[in-house]
Amino acid sequence: MLDVRRMQVLRAVISSGSITAAARNLGYTPSAISQQLSTLEREAGVELLERVGRGVRPTPAGSLLSEHAETLSTQLAKAEAALTELKEGRTGRLAIRYFATAGASLVPLAVAALRRDFPGVRLDLKLVEPDDSLPEIESGKADVAMIVLPSTTPRIKGAEYIHLLDDPYRAILPKNHRLARKRVLDLAELAEDPWVGVDGLPGACRDILLDACGAAGFAPNHVVESEDYQTAQGFVAAGLGVALIPELGLGAPHPGVAIRKVRRPDPVRSIHAAVAAHARDHPAVRRFLGAIREGARAA
């Protein structure tokens, strides 16, 4: 098999016209250059150079290998440049998983920041439920997953969990509710009300809501369930019950509801990014997470 480095030595000799000149240009001794050429001729099985006066000139085989050496050098330089861009985060693919309320309010601005600062990075964006994204990190399908992280969530080995923001829950009341004039409600004041369920499936968000109500001394009486926060606000506005909705999920508040802070306790979603081990130091990942935090502060 031909050695690429020896082919480049051959090219240097042909370009300079002599072994001595090539040795001087490459920083080798003439004898070292001669040894490299002798080995390359044995590998090729054909003579590559012939002497002309004090210099050398290539045989047809030597010219052929010299041309290929130039092509290989060009391709190698391109490969090294591409590798540098990949290591510096300017190219490659970044797979991000996010849940709906984060997607609506925070992810678009963060993606815009990535497009601006890392235009060569291809983004694989996918909307998933908050509890469904960790398996994609574990399987290697995703690099970053935005998750709601209660203390009971099992940790994936090798992943780093980075806190992004806290998303407090708000009480959603019909405009004519008896407590609508209060600025802050004790959660226990809603114990006897009918409730609009907003997180029907088991998971972190539902656990936060039920744990908060339990700490206030009651279990909410869900009379209707909603698949999304905007529909839940419509149910509340129609007088079907009250609800707790995280602030990121409020979107454009329904005109028929009153939104109030709650306390004793004040439930909060802790939103984290689970980052795969191989992506921890990726500059584009750091930029994405920084943009998420910037968006949360500006909201």
GROMACS .gro file of C-alpha atoms in nm:
model
  299
    1MET     CA    1   0.000   0.000   0.000
    2LEU     CA    2   0.131   0.342  -0.092
    3ASP     CA    3   0.216   0.578   0.193
    4VAL     CA    4   0.060   0.923   0.154
    5ARG     CA    5   0.341   1.099   0.339
    6ARG     CA    6   0.603   0.949   0.110
    7MET     CA    7   0.396   1.055  -0.190
    8GLN     CA    8   0.405   1.411  -0.056
    9VAL     CA    9   0.784   1.385  -0.025
   10LEU     CA   10   0.796   1.275  -0.389
   11ARG     CA   11   0.585   1.574  -0.487
   12ALA     CA   12   0.819   1.810  -0.298
   13VAL     CA   13   1.122   1.663  -0.477
   14ILE     CA   14   0.958   1.697  -0.820
   15SER     CA   15   0.841   2.054  -0.742
   16SER     CA   16   1.186   2.168  -0.625
   17GLY     CA   17   1.379   1.975  -0.891
   18SER     CA   18   1.628   1.806  -0.658
   19ILE     CA   19   1.654   1.596  -0.345
   20THR     CA   20   1.877   1.855  -0.179
   21ALA     CA   21   1.631   2.140  -0.236
   22ALA     CA   22   1.339   1.928  -0.117
   23ALA     CA   23   1.531   1.831   0.197
   24ARG     CA   24   1.602   2.197   0.270
   25ASN     CA   25   1.235   2.294   0.217
   26LEU     CA   26   1.100   2.009   0.430
   27GLY     CA   27   1.360   2.035   0.707
   28TYR     CA   28   1.501   1.686   0.648
   29THR     CA   29   1.847   1.557   0.553
   30PRO     CA   30   1.902   1.451   0.191
   31SER     CA   31   1.967   1.094   0.306
   32ALA     CA   32   1.630   1.085   0.486
   33ILE     CA   33   1.456   1.204   0.168
   34SER     CA   34   1.639   0.941  -0.037
   35GLN     CA   35   1.530   0.668   0.204
   36GLN     CA   36   1.168   0.780   0.181
   37LEU     CA   37   1.184   0.774  -0.199
   38SER     CA   38   1.348   0.430  -0.207
   39THR     CA   39   1.075   0.289   0.017
   40LEU     CA   40   0.804   0.448  -0.200
   41GLU     CA   41   0.956   0.297  -0.515
   42ARG     CA   42   0.950  -0.048  -0.351
   43GLU     CA   43   0.584   0.007  -0.255
   44ALA     CA   44   0.499   0.120  -0.611
   45GLY     CA   45   0.708  -0.147  -0.779
   46VAL     CA   46   0.834   0.099  -1.038
   47GLU     CA   47   1.100   0.367  -1.075
   48LEU     CA   48   0.967   0.714  -0.991
   49LEU     CA   49   1.262   0.946  -1.057
   50GLU     CA   50   1.553   0.962  -1.296
   51ARG     CA   51   1.864   1.172  -1.264
   52VAL     CA   52   1.918   1.465  -1.499
   53GLY     CA   53   2.251   1.641  -1.440
   54ARG     CA   54   2.253   1.747  -1.075
   55GLY     CA   55   1.878   1.720  -1.042
   56VAL     CA   56   1.600   1.471  -1.094
   57ARG     CA   57   1.289   1.449  -1.304
   58PRO     CA   58   0.986   1.227  -1.265
   59THR     CA   59   0.917   0.918  -1.464
   60PRO     CA   60   0.558   0.882  -1.591
   61ALA     CA   61   0.480   0.684  -1.274
   62GLY     CA   62   0.639   0.956  -1.062
   63SER     CA   63   0.432   1.226  -1.232
   64LEU     CA   64   0.117   1.022  -1.177
   65LEU     CA   65   0.183   0.975  -0.805
   66SER     CA   66   0.279   1.340  -0.766
   67GLU     CA   67  -0.054   1.451  -0.913
   68HIS     CA   68  -0.242   1.221  -0.676
   69ALA     CA   69  -0.033   1.346  -0.385
   70GLU     CA   70  -0.145   1.701  -0.463
   71THR     CA   71  -0.509   1.589  -0.471
   72LEU     CA   72  -0.470   1.403  -0.142
   73SER     CA   73  -0.304   1.706   0.018
   74THR     CA   74  -0.595   1.925  -0.086
   75GLN     CA   75  -0.850   1.676   0.047
   76LEU     CA   76  -0.656   1.636   0.371
   77ALA     CA   77  -0.652   2.012   0.422
   78LYS     CA   78  -1.028   2.024   0.364
   79ALA     CA   79  -1.080   1.737   0.609
   80GLU     CA   80  -0.871   1.910   0.875
   81ALA     CA   81  -1.063   2.236   0.825
   82ALA     CA   82  -1.395   2.054   0.845
   83LEU     CA   83  -1.286   1.875   1.161
   84THR     CA   84  -1.182   2.205   1.317
   85GLU     CA   85  -1.521   2.358   1.236
   86LEU     CA   86  -1.697   2.056   1.383
   87LYS     CA   87  -1.492   2.069   1.704
   88GLU     CA   88  -1.559   2.441   1.735
   89GLY     CA   89  -1.931   2.381   1.694
   90ARG     CA   90  -1.969   2.562   1.362
   91THR     CA   91  -2.096   2.255   1.175
   92GLY     CA   92  -2.263   1.923   1.253
   93ARG     CA   93  -2.606   1.820   1.375
   94LEU     CA   94  -2.777   1.912   1.701
   95ALA     CA   95  -3.087   1.716   1.809
   96ILE     CA   96  -3.309   1.908   2.053
   97ARG     CA   97  -3.625   1.781   2.221
   98TYR     CA   98  -3.869   2.016   2.390
   99PHE     CA   99  -4.221   2.017   2.531
  100ALA     CA  100  -4.512   2.229   2.413
  101THR     CA  101  -4.513   2.525   2.650
  102ALA     CA  102  -4.136   2.567   2.626
  103GLY     CA  103  -4.162   2.535   2.248
  104ALA     CA  104  -4.420   2.811   2.221
  105SER     CA  105  -4.249   3.065   2.444
  106LEU     CA  106  -3.875   2.999   2.465
  107VAL     CA  107  -3.747   2.764   2.195
  108PRO     CA  108  -3.820   2.982   1.888
  109LEU     CA  109  -3.598   3.267   2.009
  110ALA     CA  110  -3.324   3.024   2.107
  111VAL     CA  111  -3.337   2.858   1.765
  112ALA     CA  112  -3.317   3.201   1.601
  113ALA     CA  113  -3.003   3.272   1.805
  114LEU     CA  114  -2.850   2.943   1.687
  115ARG     CA  115  -2.933   3.016   1.324
  116ARG     CA  116  -2.766   3.353   1.357
  117ASP     CA  117  -2.453   3.246   1.547
  118PHE     CA  118  -2.407   2.889   1.415
  119PRO     CA  119  -2.554   2.885   1.063
  120GLY     CA  120  -2.362   2.571   0.969
  121VAL     CA  121  -2.521   2.357   1.243
  122ARG     CA  122  -2.816   2.146   1.126
  123LEU     CA  123  -3.097   2.136   1.384
  124ASP     CA  124  -3.317   1.835   1.451
  125LEU     CA  125  -3.610   1.975   1.652
  126LYS     CA  126  -3.886   1.755   1.790
  127LEU     CA  127  -4.182   1.825   2.016
  128VAL     CA  128  -4.231   1.557   2.282
  129GLU     CA  129  -4.404   1.523   2.615
  130PRO     CA  130  -4.189   1.638   2.911
  131ASP     CA  131  -4.155   1.280   3.037
  132ASP     CA  132  -4.072   1.126   2.698
  133SER     CA  133  -3.750   1.304   2.609
  134LEU     CA  134  -3.505   1.144   2.853
  135PRO     CA  135  -3.517   0.805   2.674
  136GLU     CA  136  -3.405   0.984   2.357
  137ILE     CA  137  -3.102   1.121   2.542
  138GLU     CA  138  -3.027   0.775   2.679
  139SER     CA  139  -3.056   0.610   2.337
  140GLY     CA  140  -2.838   0.872   2.167
  141LYS     CA  141  -3.118   1.009   1.948
  142ALA     CA  142  -3.106   1.352   2.114
  143ASP     CA  143  -2.830   1.582   2.237
  144VAL     CA  144  -3.045   1.817   2.447
  145ALA     CA  145  -3.386   1.764   2.605
  146MET     CA  146  -3.587   2.024   2.792
  147ILE     CA  147  -3.760   1.855   3.083
  148VAL     CA  148  -3.960   1.924   3.396
  149LEU     CA  149  -3.747   1.783   3.672
  150PRO     CA  150  -3.904   1.695   4.007
  151SER     CA  151  -3.676   1.545   4.270
  152THR     CA  152  -3.818   1.197   4.204
  153THR     CA  153  -3.715   1.183   3.837
  154PRO     CA  154  -3.460   0.902   3.775
  155ARG     CA  155  -3.130   1.041   3.649
  156ILE     CA  156  -2.970   0.910   3.332
  157LYS     CA  157  -2.609   0.805   3.379
  158GLY     CA  158  -2.371   1.033   3.195
  159ALA     CA  159  -2.621   1.311   3.125
  160GLU     CA  160  -2.577   1.656   3.275
  161TYR     CA  161  -2.883   1.833   3.418
  162ILE     CA  162  -2.870   2.210   3.381
  163HIS     CA  163  -3.126   2.433   3.551
  164LEU     CA  164  -3.282   2.679   3.307
  165LEU     CA  165  -3.569   2.846   3.490
  166ASP     CA  166  -3.846   2.805   3.745
  167ASP     CA  167  -4.199   2.822   3.607
  168PRO     CA  168  -4.452   2.911   3.881
  169TYR     CA  169  -4.811   2.793   3.866
  170ARG     CA  170  -5.095   3.047   3.866
  171ALA     CA  171  -5.455   3.006   3.976
  172ILE     CA  172  -5.699   3.048   3.688
  173LEU     CA  173  -6.044   3.164   3.801
  174PRO     CA  174  -6.363   3.268   3.624
  175LYS     CA  175  -6.383   3.648   3.614
  176ASN     CA  176  -6.683   3.643   3.850
  177HIS     CA  177  -6.526   3.401   4.101
  178ARG     CA  178  -6.562   3.491   4.466
  179LEU     CA  179  -6.183   3.515   4.504
  180ALA     CA  180  -6.112   3.703   4.182
  181ARG     CA  181  -6.061   4.032   4.364
  182LYS     CA  182  -5.773   3.895   4.573
  183ARG     CA  183  -5.420   3.944   4.440
  184VAL     CA  184  -5.275   3.633   4.606
  185LEU     CA  185  -5.467   3.320   4.706
  186ASP     CA  186  -5.395   3.053   4.960
  187LEU     CA  187  -5.421   2.729   4.765
  188ALA     CA  188  -5.645   2.582   5.034
  189GLU     CA  189  -5.908   2.847   4.950
  190LEU     CA  190  -5.980   2.651   4.631
  191ALA     CA  191  -6.029   2.317   4.804
  192GLU     CA  192  -6.408   2.314   4.765
  193ASP     CA  193  -6.416   2.435   4.404
  194PRO     CA  194  -6.465   2.208   4.104
  195TRP     CA  195  -6.141   2.181   3.907
  196VAL     CA  196  -6.049   2.174   3.542
  197GLY     CA  197  -5.777   1.915   3.492
  198VAL     CA  198  -5.488   2.030   3.276
  199ASP     CA  199  -5.243   1.738   3.306
  200GLY     CA  200  -5.455   1.427   3.274
  201LEU     CA  201  -5.170   1.184   3.209
  202PRO     CA  202  -4.938   1.073   3.491
  203GLY     CA  203  -4.613   1.262   3.486
  204ALA     CA  204  -4.401   1.535   3.643
  205CYS     CA  205  -4.646   1.821   3.582
  206ARG     CA  206  -4.945   1.636   3.726
  207ASP     CA  207  -4.736   1.526   4.026
  208ILE     CA  208  -4.641   1.888   4.100
  209LEU     CA  209  -5.006   1.995   4.096
  210LEU     CA  210  -5.131   1.705   4.308
  211ASP     CA  211  -4.845   1.739   4.555
  212ALA     CA  212  -4.918   2.109   4.601
  213CYS     CA  213  -5.287   2.046   4.663
  214GLY     CA  214  -5.199   1.764   4.901
  215ALA     CA  215  -4.969   1.996   5.094
  216ALA     CA  216  -5.262   2.240   5.120
  217GLY     CA  217  -5.474   1.963   5.268
  218PHE     CA  218  -5.701   1.854   4.985
  219ALA     CA  219  -5.728   1.655   4.661
  220PRO     CA  220  -5.872   1.853   4.368
  221ASN     CA  221  -6.212   1.745   4.239
  222HIS     CA  222  -6.162   1.736   3.863
  223VAL     CA  223  -6.497   1.769   3.688
  224VAL     CA  224  -6.354   1.806   3.337
  225GLU     CA  225  -6.018   1.731   3.179
  226SER     CA  226  -5.839   1.936   2.913
  227GLU     CA  227  -5.567   1.829   2.675
  228ASP     CA  228  -5.405   2.175   2.662
  229TYR     CA  229  -5.377   2.490   2.866
  230GLN     CA  230  -5.563   2.720   2.627
  231THR     CA  231  -5.867   2.492   2.623
  232ALA     CA  232  -5.849   2.470   3.001
  233GLN     CA  233  -5.874   2.848   3.021
  234GLY     CA  234  -6.185   2.832   2.805
  235PHE     CA  235  -6.342   2.580   3.041
  236VAL     CA  236  -6.260   2.802   3.337
  237ALA     CA  237  -6.403   3.108   3.162
  238ALA     CA  238  -6.726   2.913   3.105
  239GLY     CA  239  -6.756   2.863   3.481
  240LEU     CA  240  -6.683   2.490   3.485
  241GLY     CA  241  -6.416   2.515   3.752
  242VAL     CA  242  -6.077   2.655   3.851
  243ALA     CA  243  -5.733   2.544   3.740
  244LEU     CA  244  -5.364   2.572   3.810
  245ILE     CA  245  -5.156   2.646   3.501
  246PRO     CA  246  -4.781   2.713   3.482
  247GLU     CA  247  -4.693   3.064   3.375
  248LEU     CA  248  -4.530   2.950   3.050
  249GLY     CA  249  -4.857   2.777   2.960
  250LEU     CA  250  -5.073   3.088   2.985
  251GLY     CA  251  -4.993   3.215   2.637
  252ALA     CA  252  -5.247   3.483   2.550
  253PRO     CA  253  -5.475   3.472   2.858
  254HIS     CA  254  -5.843   3.413   2.794
  255PRO     CA  255  -6.040   3.737   2.846
  256GLY     CA  256  -6.288   3.552   3.064
  257VAL     CA  257  -6.045   3.446   3.336
  258ALA     CA  258  -5.862   3.604   3.627
  259ILE     CA  259  -5.503   3.498   3.686
  260ARG     CA  260  -5.376   3.508   4.044
  261LYS     CA  261  -5.065   3.406   4.233
  262VAL     CA  262  -5.097   3.125   4.485
  263ARG     CA  263  -4.915   3.049   4.809
  264ARG     CA  264  -4.901   2.797   5.092
  265PRO     CA  265  -4.763   2.629   4.890
  266ASP     CA  266  -4.664   2.806   4.568
  267PRO     CA  267  -4.613   2.522   4.315
  268VAL     CA  268  -4.329   2.565   4.067
  269ARG     CA  269  -4.207   2.363   3.770
  270SER     CA  270  -3.830   2.336   3.768
  271ILE     CA  271  -3.731   2.330   3.402
  272HIS     CA  272  -3.394   2.176   3.321
  273ALA     CA  273  -3.199   2.075   3.016
  274ALA     CA  274  -3.072   1.719   3.009
  275VAL     CA  275  -2.755   1.728   2.800
  276ALA     CA  276  -2.591   1.414   2.664
  277ALA     CA  277  -2.233   1.362   2.779
  278HIS     CA  278  -2.087   1.405   2.430
  279ALA     CA  279  -2.260   1.743   2.387
  280ARG     CA  280  -2.167   1.905   2.719
  281ASP     CA  281  -1.900   2.133   2.577
  282HIS     CA  282  -2.054   2.192   2.233
  283PRO     CA  283  -2.054   2.570   2.171
  284ALA     CA  284  -2.392   2.555   1.996
  285VAL     CA  285  -2.543   2.376   2.296
  286ARG     CA  286  -2.410   2.643   2.529
  287ARG     CA  287  -2.553   2.913   2.302
  288PHE     CA  288  -2.893   2.743   2.290
  289LEU     CA  289  -2.917   2.709   2.668
  290GLY     CA  290  -2.798   3.066   2.717
  291ALA     CA  291  -3.065   3.190   2.476
  292ILE     CA  292  -3.331   2.994   2.668
  293ARG     CA  293  -3.228   3.170   2.989
  294GLU     CA  294  -3.225   3.507   2.814
  295GLY     CA  295  -3.576   3.446   2.685
  296ALA     CA  296  -3.697   3.342   3.030
  297ARG     CA  297  -3.559   3.662   3.186
  298ALA     CA  298  -3.721   3.874   2.917
  299ALA     CA  299  -4.061   3.703   2.945
   0.00000   0.00000   0.00000
